[in-house]
């Protein structure tokens, strides 16, 4: 009887074990039938005790009564096909935790065609207090699309940007990226949803309007950029008085400044020279860095070149030279006059080089020479190309006289426009 009892117990145990194995096998088979891409694409649900680790609303999920930043709706060019392209369903979710077990970073990675793991898809990071700090997307290892950065001053390793001084922390920074570069609008709000600064970018360069605000929400500084260079006027408004000061205009980053110099040789009221300087260019000191919340400042280089129309007079008040410059390069028609008012030289510059027909006259108004520029090589008897170095001659066959500087000499190779020092 005892043998029969223990035999029965052993048989029932075997049957129970076999049933458990069959159930586990069926469960594994059911899971294997599920598409791995569907599992990977499911968002991770974090269970956080109520009242702990309160997180600001994600992009597009602002609380009622708050103003969510709407990214610009400008069209984006379709990315070219990339040999390193990865399939969306092949991404894997990685979570990184600190020693306490608190989640600090969550991101998706994928293997590219070269066999390297790259960030691709969701990317989030929390600070030491469990507050969400960064939220955005990667594409093939580069930030791409809409990004949000919650800025808590005590958590930042870099000092706050001067653009945020006077505003109430914490700050909300939102920007758009295209293949790793700022592309679209970057805007920063303070704790009261007041904008602090807003800058437009195109492929990493400032392009469009850049606005700096006062804590009361009014615009305190307005700039315009074209391909990373200041363009037009910079308007600075005083929050106290509301008065605006104009700095500029700027052209390709150069500050245009009129200049007039009086002649003290005869009469201080008479002009010696008049024109416009281009000072600069205005260069960015530093970089615009979304990740450290730093905005580059503007530094105007101490370099001046003539720009626009310039005129120079003799002490008697007689016009001496008149011409146009484009950021230091002579361009268009230039003309010089003798002290008695007779025209001395006339010609045209293009991109800083003399072109076309240049003509010289003596102080009686008699034409004494002409030359075509650029100088055309002439063939010698041996067929070797040569450039004539002889000065043009007068109708009588004698060498034309040289004219005083800054009038170009007809004996010189190529007439040169007066330098800045000669304009004075």
XYZ file of C-alpha atoms in Angstrom, residues 73-319:
247
model
C 5.795 75.894 -40.295
C 8.387 76.602 -42.981
C 8.933 73.840 -45.512
C 11.951 71.617 -45.065
C 13.832 69.976 -47.864
C 13.525 66.209 -48.012
C 16.705 64.566 -46.657
C 18.745 62.897 -49.337
C 19.023 59.121 -49.237
C 21.741 58.144 -46.808
C 23.729 54.929 -46.970
C 23.648 54.867 -43.162
C 19.836 54.921 -43.063
C 18.291 52.566 -40.516
C 14.859 51.027 -40.312
C 12.595 52.537 -37.653
C 11.550 49.134 -36.336
C 15.160 48.208 -35.546
C 15.548 50.744 -32.720
C 16.232 49.598 -29.182
C 15.339 51.435 -25.978
C 18.159 52.171 -23.533
C 17.585 53.400 -19.991
C 20.333 54.734 -17.761
C 19.866 55.063 -14.004
C 21.938 56.546 -11.208
C 23.120 54.712 -8.073
C 19.779 55.300 -6.398
C 18.003 53.632 -9.286
C 16.419 56.860 -10.504
C 15.988 57.152 -14.261
C 18.424 59.729 -15.696
C 18.379 59.082 -19.430
C 16.154 57.258 -21.887
C 17.008 57.001 -25.572
C 16.580 54.865 -28.630
C 19.531 53.576 -30.618
C 19.877 51.659 -33.852
C 22.533 49.880 -35.835
C 23.435 51.681 -39.018
C 24.640 49.944 -42.157
C 28.232 50.262 -40.904
C 27.439 48.280 -37.781
C 27.662 51.238 -35.386
C 25.103 52.069 -32.717
C 23.761 55.614 -33.166
C 21.077 57.599 -31.384
C 17.925 57.348 -33.467
C 14.495 58.352 -32.226
C 13.403 59.383 -28.741
C 15.977 61.052 -26.438
C 15.136 62.241 -22.903
C 17.229 63.229 -19.914
C 16.304 63.970 -16.294
C 18.272 66.014 -13.757
C 19.359 64.886 -10.291
C 15.990 65.903 -8.830
C 14.051 63.784 -11.285
C 12.871 66.743 -13.352
C 12.786 66.306 -17.123
C 15.665 68.355 -18.571
C 15.857 67.501 -22.301
C 13.255 66.053 -24.642
C 13.778 65.590 -28.368
C 14.564 63.314 -31.287
C 17.714 62.062 -32.994
C 18.118 61.021 -36.580
C 21.155 58.904 -37.402
C 23.167 60.287 -34.503
C 22.195 63.951 -34.973
C 19.542 66.069 -33.228
C 16.655 66.467 -35.651
C 13.263 68.081 -35.250
C 11.739 69.802 -32.231
C 13.690 69.935 -28.938
C 12.840 71.213 -25.455
C 15.259 72.137 -22.655
C 14.050 72.947 -19.140
C 16.643 75.189 -17.498
C 17.107 75.257 -13.731
C 19.984 77.632 -12.851
C 21.282 75.521 -9.956
C 21.536 72.504 -12.259
C 23.476 74.341 -14.993
C 27.261 74.003 -15.228
C 27.504 77.178 -17.353
C 26.558 80.683 -16.139
C 23.207 81.914 -17.369
C 23.235 83.747 -20.670
C 23.154 87.551 -20.210
C 19.935 87.491 -22.250
C 18.191 85.873 -19.243
C 19.308 88.351 -16.594
C 16.360 89.980 -14.851
C 13.943 87.164 -15.714
C 12.460 84.648 -13.299
C 13.763 81.064 -13.345
C 13.229 78.271 -14.257
C 13.350 78.725 -18.029
C 11.887 76.820 -20.964
C 14.018 76.689 -24.121
C 12.577 75.315 -27.374
C 14.252 75.015 -30.769
C 14.183 73.167 -34.073
C 17.096 71.223 -35.551
C 17.876 69.892 -39.000
C 20.614 67.267 -39.172
C 22.355 68.501 -36.054
C 22.109 72.242 -36.751
C 19.703 74.877 -35.489
C 17.142 75.384 -38.233
C 14.043 77.400 -37.445
C 13.187 79.365 -34.320
C 14.946 79.140 -30.955
C 12.942 80.801 -28.192
C 13.403 80.932 -24.403
C 10.599 81.643 -21.896
C 10.875 82.414 -18.186
C 8.762 80.958 -15.361
C 5.919 83.382 -16.186
C 5.823 82.342 -19.860
C 7.383 85.717 -20.765
C 9.666 85.455 -23.816
C 13.307 86.308 -23.075
C 14.896 85.924 -26.502
C 13.874 84.626 -29.925
C 16.293 83.994 -32.809
C 15.688 82.571 -36.284
C 18.229 80.157 -37.792
C 18.841 78.528 -41.164
C 21.253 75.582 -41.155
C 23.085 76.739 -38.031
C 23.389 80.436 -38.972
C 21.320 83.340 -37.732
C 18.962 84.270 -40.541
C 15.940 86.473 -40.064
C 14.808 88.407 -37.024
C 16.459 88.200 -33.604
C 14.527 89.703 -30.687
C 15.649 90.405 -27.134
C 12.936 91.166 -24.584
C 12.632 93.091 -21.324
C 11.097 91.349 -18.255
C 7.825 93.214 -18.905
C 7.505 91.458 -22.284
C 8.395 94.420 -24.517
C 11.061 94.117 -27.217
C 14.269 95.784 -26.027
C 16.504 94.963 -29.009
C 15.684 94.026 -32.585
C 18.254 92.727 -35.073
C 18.067 91.269 -38.566
C 20.507 88.712 -39.967
C 21.162 87.413 -43.459
C 23.285 84.278 -43.703
C 24.829 84.925 -40.283
C 25.611 88.619 -40.903
C 23.924 91.697 -39.464
C 21.814 93.489 -42.054
C 19.852 96.729 -41.812
C 19.247 98.663 -38.615
C 19.607 97.507 -35.016
C 16.846 99.068 -32.889
C 17.451 99.345 -29.135
C 14.468 100.445 -27.020
C 14.690 101.702 -23.442
C 12.099 99.885 -21.246
C 11.923 102.914 -18.933
C 11.353 105.730 -21.427
C 10.237 103.752 -24.467
C 12.655 105.721 -26.649
C 14.413 103.862 -29.448
C 18.013 104.284 -30.549
C 19.069 103.250 -34.048
C 22.431 101.591 -34.643
C 23.390 101.151 -38.255
C 22.588 100.572 -40.973
C 24.630 97.384 -41.430
C 25.564 95.855 -44.771
C 26.867 92.270 -44.868
C 27.930 92.737 -41.234
C 29.648 96.098 -41.809
C 28.494 99.213 -39.966
C 28.052 102.056 -42.461
C 29.247 105.388 -41.051
C 29.250 108.738 -42.917
C 32.492 110.729 -42.765
C 33.150 114.398 -43.528
C 36.531 116.101 -43.157
C 36.980 119.859 -43.332
C 39.839 121.645 -45.061
C 41.805 123.825 -42.636
C 44.280 125.022 -45.258
C 41.952 127.745 -46.592
C 38.584 127.643 -44.845
C 37.486 125.249 -42.107
C 33.939 125.426 -43.444
C 35.003 123.901 -46.741
C 35.006 120.158 -47.190
C 38.207 118.323 -47.962
C 36.608 114.919 -48.354
C 33.212 113.345 -47.882
C 32.071 109.762 -48.063
C 31.060 106.724 -46.097
C 33.062 104.151 -44.197
C 32.165 100.515 -43.681
C 33.461 99.376 -40.304
C 33.648 95.742 -39.333
C 32.575 93.168 -39.958
C 30.490 92.486 -36.864
C 31.438 88.956 -35.832
C 29.879 86.552 -33.347
C 31.961 86.140 -30.202
C 31.282 82.525 -29.269
C 28.609 80.191 -30.609
C 24.851 79.870 -30.270
C 24.654 76.709 -28.145
C 21.213 75.304 -27.348
C 22.639 72.610 -25.064
C 24.408 75.031 -22.700
C 21.861 77.808 -23.236
C 24.510 80.257 -24.484
C 23.936 82.964 -27.101
C 26.912 84.500 -28.875
C 27.522 88.227 -28.484
C 28.374 90.643 -31.304
C 31.849 92.196 -31.573
C 32.478 94.891 -34.190
C 35.921 94.502 -35.737
C 38.102 97.631 -35.866
C 38.600 97.689 -39.630
C 37.428 100.461 -41.964
C 37.057 100.494 -45.731
C 35.424 103.102 -47.997
C 31.927 102.284 -49.196
C 29.531 104.194 -51.407
C 30.252 107.524 -53.092
C 33.435 109.420 -52.160
C 34.462 112.948 -53.142
C 37.680 114.859 -52.545
C 38.256 118.612 -53.061
C 41.230 120.891 -53.600
C 41.802 123.598 -50.919
C 40.179 126.041 -53.324
C 36.959 124.040 -53.213
C 37.401 122.594 -56.700
C 36.353 118.943 -56.978
